């Protein structure tokens, strides 16, 4: 069913209600839209935002962290002070302020989340690169004339990829929560596009009379983040040498 299709004759109907041959398995909202359809479509939005922001922040942070550790000097100072500055401000507060300035949209949410979370990757990449850059095989490659780009791509990145993947899995669930929080405040995906955060925001007005509008998106959000964190813990145990 179209998640945006309205049926005003089926407003605020409980789960299992049937109208015109259509069964509302999880009930309907204040405009008669199917909660299950909007829940499924909202999952696509949450996953799209989370995956996109994790990829962008991971690429940006990893590159800057490796460059800072490899070049040292003023390059290291500028990048790492920028990392400290961004991390000194709560990420969700920084995201709210930035989205409020840029305007609410799916693209802006992805960009803002990427710009607020890249320092996590930069710190990990910086620390890992510092330890690997002084390895004999890296110094030998540099002595033989290998360029910095080749060194980073062939020797350093493959050796720090495991640590970066661990960070990415832990950040993924956080991105889902951030997207839901921004949408809840009206700064994320705009109506009528379905979003779990927006569904929670709408459902809070009908908690007493139509509990299912907010309950099912909240439950879906809880289960998704819990699943992501469990998967992330498993990946961390497999890839992080310190956890062995």
CSV table of C-alpha atoms in Angstrom, one decimal:
chain,number,residue,atom,x,y,z
A,1,UNK,CA,0.0,0.0,0.0
A,2,UNK,CA,1.1,3.6,-0.7
A,3,UNK,CA,2.4,4.9,2.6
A,4,UNK,CA,1.0,8.4,1.8
A,5,UNK,CA,-2.4,7.2,0.7
A,6,UNK,CA,-5.1,8.8,2.9
A,7,UNK,CA,-8.5,7.3,3.8
A,8,UNK,CA,-10.3,9.7,6.1
A,9,UNK,CA,-13.0,7.1,6.7
A,10,UNK,CA,-10.4,4.9,8.4
A,11,UNK,CA,-8.9,7.5,10.7
A,12,UNK,CA,-7.3,6.2,14.0
A,13,UNK,CA,-8.4,2.7,13.5
A,14,UNK,CA,-7.0,0.0,15.7
A,15,UNK,CA,-4.7,-2.8,14.4
A,16,UNK,CA,-6.6,-5.4,12.3
A,17,UNK,CA,-9.2,-3.0,11.0
A,18,UNK,CA,-10.5,-3.6,7.5
A,19,UNK,CA,-11.8,-1.0,5.1
A,20,UNK,CA,-12.6,-1.5,1.4
A,21,UNK,CA,-10.9,-4.8,1.3
A,22,UNK,CA,-7.7,-3.3,2.9
A,23,UNK,CA,-6.5,-4.7,6.2
A,24,UNK,CA,-4.7,-2.2,8.5
A,25,UNK,CA,-2.6,-4.8,10.3
A,26,UNK,CA,-0.9,-2.2,12.6
A,27,UNK,CA,-3.8,0.3,12.5
A,28,UNK,CA,-4.1,3.7,10.8
A,29,UNK,CA,-3.0,7.2,11.7
A,30,UNK,CA,-4.8,10.5,12.0
A,31,UNK,CA,-5.1,10.8,8.2
A,32,UNK,CA,-6.1,7.1,7.7
A,33,UNK,CA,-2.7,6.1,6.4
A,34,UNK,CA,-1.6,2.5,6.9
A,35,UNK,CA,0.9,2.4,9.8
A,36,UNK,CA,2.6,-0.8,8.6
A,37,UNK,CA,3.3,0.7,5.1
A,38,UNK,CA,4.7,3.9,6.7
A,39,UNK,CA,6.8,1.8,9.1
A,40,UNK,CA,8.3,-0.2,6.3
A,41,UNK,CA,9.0,2.9,4.2
A,42,UNK,CA,10.4,4.7,7.2
A,43,UNK,CA,12.9,1.9,7.7
A,44,UNK,CA,14.3,2.7,4.2
A,45,UNK,CA,14.7,6.3,5.2
A,46,UNK,CA,16.5,5.5,8.4
A,47,UNK,CA,18.8,3.0,6.8
A,48,UNK,CA,19.6,5.3,3.9
A,49,UNK,CA,20.5,8.1,6.2
A,50,UNK,CA,22.5,5.9,8.5
A,51,UNK,CA,24.5,4.2,5.7
A,52,UNK,CA,25.1,7.4,3.8
A,53,UNK,CA,26.3,9.4,6.8
A,54,UNK,CA,28.5,6.5,8.1
A,55,UNK,CA,30.2,6.2,4.7
A,56,UNK,CA,30.7,9.9,4.2
A,57,UNK,CA,32.0,10.5,7.8
A,58,UNK,CA,34.2,7.4,7.6
A,59,UNK,CA,35.8,8.4,4.3
A,60,UNK,CA,36.4,12.0,5.5
A,61,UNK,CA,37.6,11.2,8.9
A,62,UNK,CA,39.9,8.3,7.8
A,63,UNK,CA,41.6,10.5,5.1
A,64,UNK,CA,42.1,13.4,7.5
A,65,UNK,CA,43.4,11.2,10.3
A,66,UNK,CA,45.9,9.4,8.1
A,67,UNK,CA,47.1,12.6,6.5
A,68,UNK,CA,47.6,14.2,10.0
A,69,UNK,CA,49.6,11.3,11.2
A,70,UNK,CA,51.6,10.9,8.0
A,71,UNK,CA,52.6,14.6,7.5
A,72,UNK,CA,52.8,15.7,11.1
A,73,UNK,CA,53.8,19.3,11.7
A,74,UNK,CA,51.3,22.1,11.1
A,75,UNK,CA,49.1,19.7,9.1
A,76,UNK,CA,48.7,17.5,12.1
A,77,UNK,CA,48.1,20.5,14.4
A,78,UNK,CA,45.4,22.0,12.3
A,79,UNK,CA,43.5,18.7,11.7
A,80,UNK,CA,43.7,17.4,15.3
A,81,UNK,CA,42.7,20.8,16.8
A,82,UNK,CA,39.7,20.8,14.4
A,83,UNK,CA,38.9,17.3,15.7
A,84,UNK,CA,39.0,18.5,19.3
A,85,UNK,CA,36.9,21.5,18.5
A,86,UNK,CA,34.1,19.4,16.8
A,87,UNK,CA,34.2,16.8,19.6
A,88,UNK,CA,33.9,19.5,22.3
A,89,UNK,CA,30.3,20.2,21.1
A,90,UNK,CA,27.6,17.6,21.7
A,91,UNK,CA,26.9,16.0,18.3
A,92,UNK,CA,23.1,16.1,18.5
A,93,UNK,CA,23.2,19.8,19.5
A,94,UNK,CA,25.6,20.6,16.6
A,95,UNK,CA,23.4,18.7,14.2
A,96,UNK,CA,20.3,20.5,15.3
A,97,UNK,CA,21.9,23.9,14.9
A,98,UNK,CA,23.4,23.1,11.5
A,99,UNK,CA,20.1,21.6,10.1
A,100,UNK,CA,18.2,24.6,11.4
A,101,UNK,CA,20.5,26.9,9.5
A,102,UNK,CA,20.7,24.8,6.2
A,103,UNK,CA,17.0,23.8,6.3
A,104,UNK,CA,15.4,20.4,6.8
A,105,UNK,CA,15.9,17.8,4.0
A,106,UNK,CA,17.1,14.3,3.6
A,107,UNK,CA,20.4,15.5,1.9
A,108,UNK,CA,21.1,18.1,4.6
A,109,UNK,CA,20.6,15.5,7.4
A,110,UNK,CA,23.1,13.2,5.8
A,111,UNK,CA,25.6,16.0,5.3
A,112,UNK,CA,25.2,17.3,8.8
A,113,UNK,CA,25.5,13.9,10.4
A,114,UNK,CA,28.7,13.2,8.4
A,115,UNK,CA,30.2,16.5,9.4
A,116,UNK,CA,29.5,16.0,13.1
A,117,UNK,CA,30.8,12.4,13.3
A,118,UNK,CA,33.9,12.3,11.2
A,119,UNK,CA,36.3,13.2,14.1
A,120,UNK,CA,35.6,9.7,15.6
A,121,UNK,CA,37.2,8.1,12.6
A,122,UNK,CA,39.9,10.7,12.4
A,123,UNK,CA,41.1,10.0,15.9
A,124,UNK,CA,41.2,6.2,15.3
A,125,UNK,CA,42.9,6.6,11.9
A,126,UNK,CA,45.4,9.0,13.4
A,127,UNK,CA,46.4,6.8,16.3
A,128,UNK,CA,46.6,3.7,14.1
A,129,UNK,CA,48.6,5.4,11.4
A,130,UNK,CA,51.1,6.8,13.9
A,131,UNK,CA,52.0,3.2,15.0
A,132,UNK,CA,52.1,1.8,11.5
A,133,UNK,CA,54.0,4.6,9.8
A,134,UNK,CA,57.2,3.7,11.7
A,135,UNK,CA,57.1,0.1,10.8
A,136,UNK,CA,60.2,-1.1,8.8
A,137,UNK,CA,58.3,-2.1,5.7
A,138,UNK,CA,56.7,1.4,5.5
A,139,UNK,CA,60.0,3.2,6.0
A,140,UNK,CA,61.6,0.9,3.4
A,141,UNK,CA,58.9,1.7,0.9
A,142,UNK,CA,59.3,5.4,1.5
A,143,UNK,CA,63.1,5.1,1.1
A,144,UNK,CA,62.6,3.3,-2.2
A,145,UNK,CA,60.6,6.3,-3.5
A,146,UNK,CA,57.0,5.3,-2.9
A,147,UNK,CA,54.7,8.4,-2.9
A,148,UNK,CA,52.6,9.3,0.1
A,149,UNK,CA,49.4,8.3,-1.7
A,150,UNK,CA,50.7,4.8,-2.5
A,151,UNK,CA,51.9,4.4,1.1
A,152,UNK,CA,48.6,5.3,2.6
A,153,UNK,CA,46.6,3.2,0.1
A,154,UNK,CA,48.8,0.1,-0.1
A,155,UNK,CA,50.4,-0.1,3.4
A,156,UNK,CA,48.5,1.9,6.0
A,157,UNK,CA,44.8,1.7,5.0
A,158,UNK,CA,44.6,-2.1,4.8
A,159,UNK,CA,46.2,-2.3,8.3
A,160,UNK,CA,43.8,0.1,9.9
A,161,UNK,CA,40.6,-0.9,8.1
A,162,UNK,CA,39.6,-3.3,10.9
A,163,UNK,CA,39.6,-0.6,13.5
A,164,UNK,CA,37.7,1.7,11.2
A,165,UNK,CA,35.1,-0.9,10.6
A,166,UNK,CA,34.6,-1.4,14.3
A,167,UNK,CA,34.0,2.4,14.7
A,168,UNK,CA,31.5,2.3,11.7
A,169,UNK,CA,29.4,-0.5,13.2
A,170,UNK,CA,29.2,1.3,16.5
A,171,UNK,CA,28.3,4.6,14.8
A,172,UNK,CA,25.6,3.1,12.6
A,173,UNK,CA,23.1,2.7,15.4
A,174,UNK,CA,23.8,6.2,16.6
A,175,UNK,CA,23.1,7.6,13.1
A,176,UNK,CA,19.7,5.9,13.1
A,177,UNK,CA,18.9,7.5,16.5
A,178,UNK,CA,20.1,10.9,15.3
A,179,UNK,CA,18.0,10.8,12.2
A,180,UNK,CA,14.9,9.8,14.3
A,181,UNK,CA,15.6,12.6,16.7
A,182,UNK,CA,15.9,15.2,14.0
A,183,UNK,CA,12.8,14.0,12.3
A,184,UNK,CA,11.0,14.0,15.7
A,185,UNK,CA,11.9,17.7,16.0
A,186,UNK,CA,10.7,18.5,12.5
A,187,UNK,CA,14.3,19.0,11.2
A,188,UNK,CA,14.6,15.8,9.2
A,189,UNK,CA,12.6,14.3,6.4
A,190,UNK,CA,9.6,16.5,5.8
A,191,UNK,CA,5.9,15.4,5.5
A,192,UNK,CA,4.3,13.5,3.9
A,193,UNK,CA,7.4,11.3,3.6
A,194,UNK,CA,7.3,8.6,6.3
A,195,UNK,CA,10.0,8.6,8.9
A,196,UNK,CA,10.0,6.8,12.3
A,197,UNK,CA,10.9,10.0,14.1
A,198,UNK,CA,8.1,11.9,12.5
A,199,UNK,CA,5.7,9.1,13.3
A,200,UNK,CA,6.7,9.2,16.9
A,201,UNK,CA,6.2,13.0,16.9
A,202,UNK,CA,2.7,12.7,15.5
A,203,UNK,CA,1.8,9.7,17.7
A,204,UNK,CA,2.6,11.5,20.9
A,205,UNK,CA,-0.6,13.5,20.4
A,206,UNK,CA,-2.7,10.3,20.3
A,207,UNK,CA,-1.1,8.2,23.0
A,208,UNK,CA,-4.3,7.8,25.0
A,209,UNK,CA,-6.7,7.2,22.0
A,210,UNK,CA,-4.4,5.6,19.4
A,211,UNK,CA,-1.4,4.1,21.1
A,212,UNK,CA,-0.3,2.1,18.0
A,213,UNK,CA,0.8,5.3,16.0
A,214,UNK,CA,3.8,5.9,18.3
A,215,UNK,CA,4.2,2.4,19.8
A,216,UNK,CA,5.1,0.5,16.7
A,217,UNK,CA,7.7,3.1,15.3
A,218,UNK,CA,9.2,3.3,18.8
A,219,UNK,CA,9.4,-0.5,19.0
A,220,UNK,CA,10.9,-0.8,15.5
A,221,UNK,CA,13.5,1.9,16.4
A,222,UNK,CA,14.4,0.0,19.6
A,223,UNK,CA,14.8,-3.3,17.9
A,224,UNK,CA,16.8,-2.0,15.0
A,225,UNK,CA,19.3,-0.1,17.2
A,226,UNK,CA,19.6,-3.1,19.5
A,227,UNK,CA,20.2,-5.4,16.6
A,228,UNK,CA,22.9,-3.1,15.1
A,229,UNK,CA,24.6,-2.8,18.5
A,230,UNK,CA,24.7,-6.6,18.9
A,231,UNK,CA,26.1,-7.0,15.4
A,232,UNK,CA,28.6,-4.3,16.1
A,233,UNK,CA,29.7,-5.9,19.4
A,234,UNK,CA,30.3,-9.2,17.5
A,235,UNK,CA,32.3,-7.5,14.8
A,236,UNK,CA,34.3,-5.6,17.3
A,237,UNK,CA,35.1,-8.9,19.1
A,238,UNK,CA,36.3,-10.4,15.9
A,239,UNK,CA,38.3,-7.5,14.5
A,240,UNK,CA,39.6,-5.6,17.6
A,241,UNK,CA,42.8,-7.2,18.8
A,242,UNK,CA,42.4,-5.6,22.2
A,243,UNK,CA,39.2,-7.5,22.7
A,244,UNK,CA,40.8,-10.9,22.2
